[in-house]
Coordinates of N, CA and C in Angstrom, one line a residue:
M4 N 209.7 256.1 -7.5 CA 209.1 254.9 -8.0 C 208.2 254.3 -7.0
H5 N 207.2 253.6 -7.4 CA 206.3 252.8 -6.5 C 206.4 251.4 -6.9
R6 N 206.5 250.5 -6.0 CA 206.5 249.1 -6.2 C 205.1 248.5 -6.2
S7 N 204.8 247.7 -7.2 CA 203.5 247.0 -7.2 C 203.8 245.5 -7.6
G8 N 203.9 244.7 -6.6 CA 204.3 243.3 -6.9 C 205.7 243.2 -7.4
N9 N 205.9 242.7 -8.6 CA 207.3 242.7 -9.2 C 207.6 243.9 -10.0
D10 N 206.6 244.8 -10.2 CA 206.8 245.9 -11.1 C 207.0 247.2 -10.3
F11 N 207.6 248.1 -11.0 CA 207.7 249.5 -10.4 C 207.1 250.5 -11.4
T12 N 206.5 251.5 -10.9 CA 205.9 252.5 -11.7 C 206.3 253.9 -11.3
Y13 N 206.4 254.8 -12.3 CA 206.7 256.2 -12.1 C 206.0 257.0 -13.1
I14 N 205.2 258.0 -12.6 CA 204.4 258.8 -13.5 C 205.0 260.2 -13.6
H15 N 205.3 260.6 -14.8 CA 205.9 261.9 -15.0 C 205.3 262.5 -16.3
N16 N 204.8 263.8 -16.2 CA 204.3 264.4 -17.4 C 205.5 264.8 -18.3
L17 N 205.4 264.4 -19.6 CA 206.4 264.7 -20.6 C 205.9 265.7 -21.6
K18 N 206.7 266.6 -22.1 CA 206.3 267.4 -23.2 C 206.2 266.6 -24.5
K19 N 205.5 267.1 -25.4 CA 205.4 266.4 -26.7 C 206.8 266.3 -27.3
G20 N 207.1 265.2 -27.9 CA 208.4 265.0 -28.5 C 209.0 263.6 -28.3
K21 N 210.3 263.5 -28.5 CA 211.0 262.2 -28.3 C 211.9 262.3 -27.1
H22 N 211.9 261.3 -26.3 CA 212.6 261.3 -25.1 C 213.4 260.0 -24.9
A23 N 214.6 260.1 -24.4 CA 215.5 258.9 -24.1 C 215.6 258.8 -22.6
F24 N 215.6 257.6 -22.1 CA 215.7 257.4 -20.6 C 216.4 256.1 -20.3
K25 N 216.8 256.0 -19.0 CA 217.5 254.8 -18.5 C 217.0 254.6 -17.1
F26 N 217.4 253.5 -16.5 CA 217.0 253.2 -15.1 C 218.3 253.0 -14.3
I27 N 218.2 253.3 -13.0 CA 219.3 253.0 -12.1 C 218.9 251.8 -11.4
V28 N 219.7 250.7 -11.6 CA 219.4 249.4 -10.9 C 220.7 249.0 -10.2
D29 N 220.6 248.8 -8.9 CA 221.8 248.4 -8.1 C 223.0 249.4 -8.4
D30 N 222.7 250.7 -8.4 CA 223.7 251.8 -8.6 C 224.3 251.7 -10.0
E31 N 223.7 251.1 -10.9 CA 224.2 251.1 -12.3 C 223.1 251.6 -13.3
W32 N 223.5 252.4 -14.3 CA 222.6 252.8 -15.3 C 222.3 251.7 -16.2
R33 N 221.1 251.4 -16.4 CA 220.7 250.2 -17.3 C 219.5 250.7 -18.2
F34 N 219.4 250.0 -19.3 CA 218.2 250.2 -20.2 C 217.4 248.9 -20.2
A35 N 216.1 249.0 -20.5 CA 215.3 247.8 -20.6 C 215.3 247.2 -22.0
P36 N 215.9 246.0 -22.1 CA 216.0 245.4 -23.5 C 214.7 245.1 -24.2
D37 N 213.6 245.0 -23.5 CA 212.3 244.7 -24.1 C 211.6 246.0 -24.5
Q38 N 212.2 247.1 -24.4 CA 211.6 248.4 -24.8 C 212.4 249.0 -26.0
P39 N 211.8 249.9 -26.8 CA 212.6 250.5 -27.9 C 213.8 251.2 -27.4
T40 N 214.9 251.1 -28.2 CA 216.2 251.7 -27.8 C 216.7 252.6 -28.9
V41 N 217.6 253.5 -28.4 CA 218.3 254.4 -29.4 C 219.7 254.6 -28.8
A42 N 220.7 254.8 -29.7 CA 222.1 255.1 -29.2 C 222.3 256.6 -29.2
D43 N 222.9 257.1 -28.2 CA 223.2 258.6 -28.1 C 224.5 258.8 -28.9
V44 N 225.0 260.1 -29.0 CA 226.1 260.4 -29.8 C 227.4 259.8 -29.4
E45 N 227.5 259.3 -28.1 CA 228.6 258.6 -27.6 C 228.5 257.1 -27.7
G46 N 227.4 256.6 -28.3 CA 227.2 255.2 -28.5 C 226.6 254.5 -27.4
R47 N 226.1 255.2 -26.3 CA 225.5 254.5 -25.2 C 224.0 254.2 -25.6
I48 N 223.5 253.1 -25.1 CA 222.2 252.7 -25.4 C 221.2 253.2 -24.4
N49 N 220.1 253.8 -24.8 CA 219.1 254.3 -24.0 C 217.7 253.8 -24.4
N50 N 216.8 253.8 -23.6 CA 215.4 253.5 -24.0 C 214.8 254.8 -24.6
F51 N 213.8 254.6 -25.4 CA 213.3 255.7 -26.2 C 211.7 255.7 -26.2
I52 N 211.1 256.8 -26.1 CA 209.7 257.0 -26.2 C 209.4 258.2 -27.0
D53 N 208.4 258.0 -27.9 CA 208.0 259.2 -28.8 C 206.5 259.5 -28.4
V54 N 206.3 260.7 -27.9 CA 205.0 261.2 -27.5 C 204.6 262.4 -28.3
S55 N 205.1 262.4 -29.5 CA 204.8 263.6 -30.4 C 203.4 263.7 -30.8
D56 N 202.7 262.6 -30.9 CA 201.3 262.6 -31.4 C 200.3 262.4 -30.2
F57 N 200.8 262.4 -29.0 CA 199.9 262.1 -27.9 C 199.0 263.3 -27.5
D58 N 197.7 263.0 -27.4 CA 196.8 264.0 -26.9 C 196.2 263.6 -25.6
A59 N 196.5 264.3 -24.6 CA 196.1 264.0 -23.2 C 194.6 264.4 -23.0
Y60 N 193.9 263.6 -22.3 CA 192.5 263.9 -22.0 C 192.5 264.8 -20.8
V61 N 191.9 266.0 -20.9 CA 191.9 266.9 -19.8 C 190.5 267.2 -19.4
G62 N 189.5 266.4 -19.8 CA 188.1 266.6 -19.3 C 187.3 267.5 -20.2
D63 N 187.8 267.9 -21.4 CA 187.0 268.8 -22.2 C 186.1 268.0 -23.2
D64 N 185.1 268.6 -23.7 CA 184.1 267.9 -24.6 C 184.7 267.8 -26.0
Q65 N 185.6 268.7 -26.4 CA 186.2 268.6 -27.7 C 187.0 267.4 -27.9
F66 N 187.7 266.9 -26.9 CA 188.5 265.7 -26.9 C 187.5 264.5 -27.2
L67 N 186.4 264.5 -26.5 CA 185.5 263.4 -26.7 C 184.9 263.4 -28.1
L68 N 184.5 264.6 -28.6 CA 184.0 264.7 -29.9 C 184.9 264.2 -31.0
K69 N 186.2 264.6 -30.9 CA 187.2 264.2 -31.8 C 187.4 262.7 -31.8
R70 N 187.4 262.1 -30.6 CA 187.6 260.7 -30.4 C 186.4 260.0 -31.0
D71 N 185.2 260.4 -30.8 CA 184.0 259.8 -31.3 C 183.9 259.8 -32.8
K72 N 184.4 260.9 -33.4 CA 184.4 260.9 -34.9 C 185.4 259.9 -35.5
S73 N 186.5 259.7 -34.8 CA 187.5 258.7 -35.4 C 186.9 257.3 -35.2
V74 N 186.2 257.1 -34.1 CA 185.6 255.7 -33.8 C 184.5 255.5 -34.8
A75 N 183.7 256.5 -35.1 CA 182.6 256.4 -36.0 C 183.0 256.0 -37.4
N76 N 184.2 256.3 -37.8 CA 184.7 256.0 -39.2 C 185.2 254.5 -39.3
D77 N 185.4 253.9 -38.1 CA 185.8 252.5 -38.1 C 184.6 251.6 -38.5
L78 N 184.8 250.5 -39.1 CA 183.7 249.6 -39.4 C 183.6 248.5 -38.3
Y79 N 182.4 248.3 -37.9 CA 182.1 247.2 -36.9 C 181.0 246.3 -37.5
A80 N 181.1 245.1 -37.2 CA 180.1 244.1 -37.7 C 179.8 243.2 -36.6
R81 N 178.6 242.6 -36.7 CA 178.2 241.6 -35.7 C 177.6 240.4 -36.4
D82 N 178.2 239.3 -36.3 CA 177.8 238.1 -36.9 C 177.0 237.3 -35.8
V83 N 175.7 237.0 -36.1 CA 174.9 236.3 -35.2 C 174.9 234.8 -35.6
P84 N 175.4 233.9 -34.8 CA 175.5 232.5 -35.2 C 174.1 231.9 -35.4
D85 N 174.0 230.9 -36.2 CA 172.7 230.2 -36.4 C 172.4 229.4 -35.1
L86 N 171.1 229.1 -35.0 CA 170.7 228.3 -33.8 C 171.3 226.9 -33.8
D87 N 171.4 226.3 -34.9 CA 172.0 224.9 -35.0 C 173.5 224.9 -34.5
E88 N 174.1 226.0 -34.5 CA 175.5 226.1 -34.0 C 175.5 225.8 -32.5
Y89 N 174.4 226.2 -31.8 CA 174.4 226.0 -30.4 C 173.9 224.6 -30.0
T90 N 173.2 223.9 -30.9 CA 172.6 222.7 -30.6 C 173.3 221.5 -31.2
K91 N 174.4 221.7 -31.9 CA 175.2 220.6 -32.5 C 176.0 219.9 -31.4
D92 N 176.2 218.6 -31.6 CA 177.1 217.9 -30.7 C 178.6 218.4 -31.0
P93 N 179.4 218.4 -30.0 CA 180.8 218.8 -30.2 C 181.5 217.8 -31.2
P94 N 182.5 218.3 -31.8 CA 183.2 217.4 -32.8 C 183.9 216.3 -32.0
P95 N 184.1 215.1 -32.6 CA 184.8 214.0 -31.9 C 186.3 214.3 -31.6
L96 N 186.7 213.8 -30.5 CA 188.1 214.0 -30.2 C 189.0 213.0 -31.0
P97 N 190.2 213.4 -31.3 CA 191.0 212.5 -32.1 C 191.5 211.3 -31.3

């Protein structure tokens, strides 16, 4: 693990699927209560991550083409405010 301010990071390549994990803090196994959890067969609580649908970017053009197609199907709009919206006085304070 690497410390960055108050946070710690650890990078590990996981195979696609579902993974349970815990942390060792002060020589005790602990889970992070602010992350998703799952109980194992013995009832112990573990953190949980699902990377079944994760597609890693490996620098190939097909990844970018697939990503661009999904972005192209999304709708984007741009509302241009009227000029008088910029020239009005601000509303009075209560």
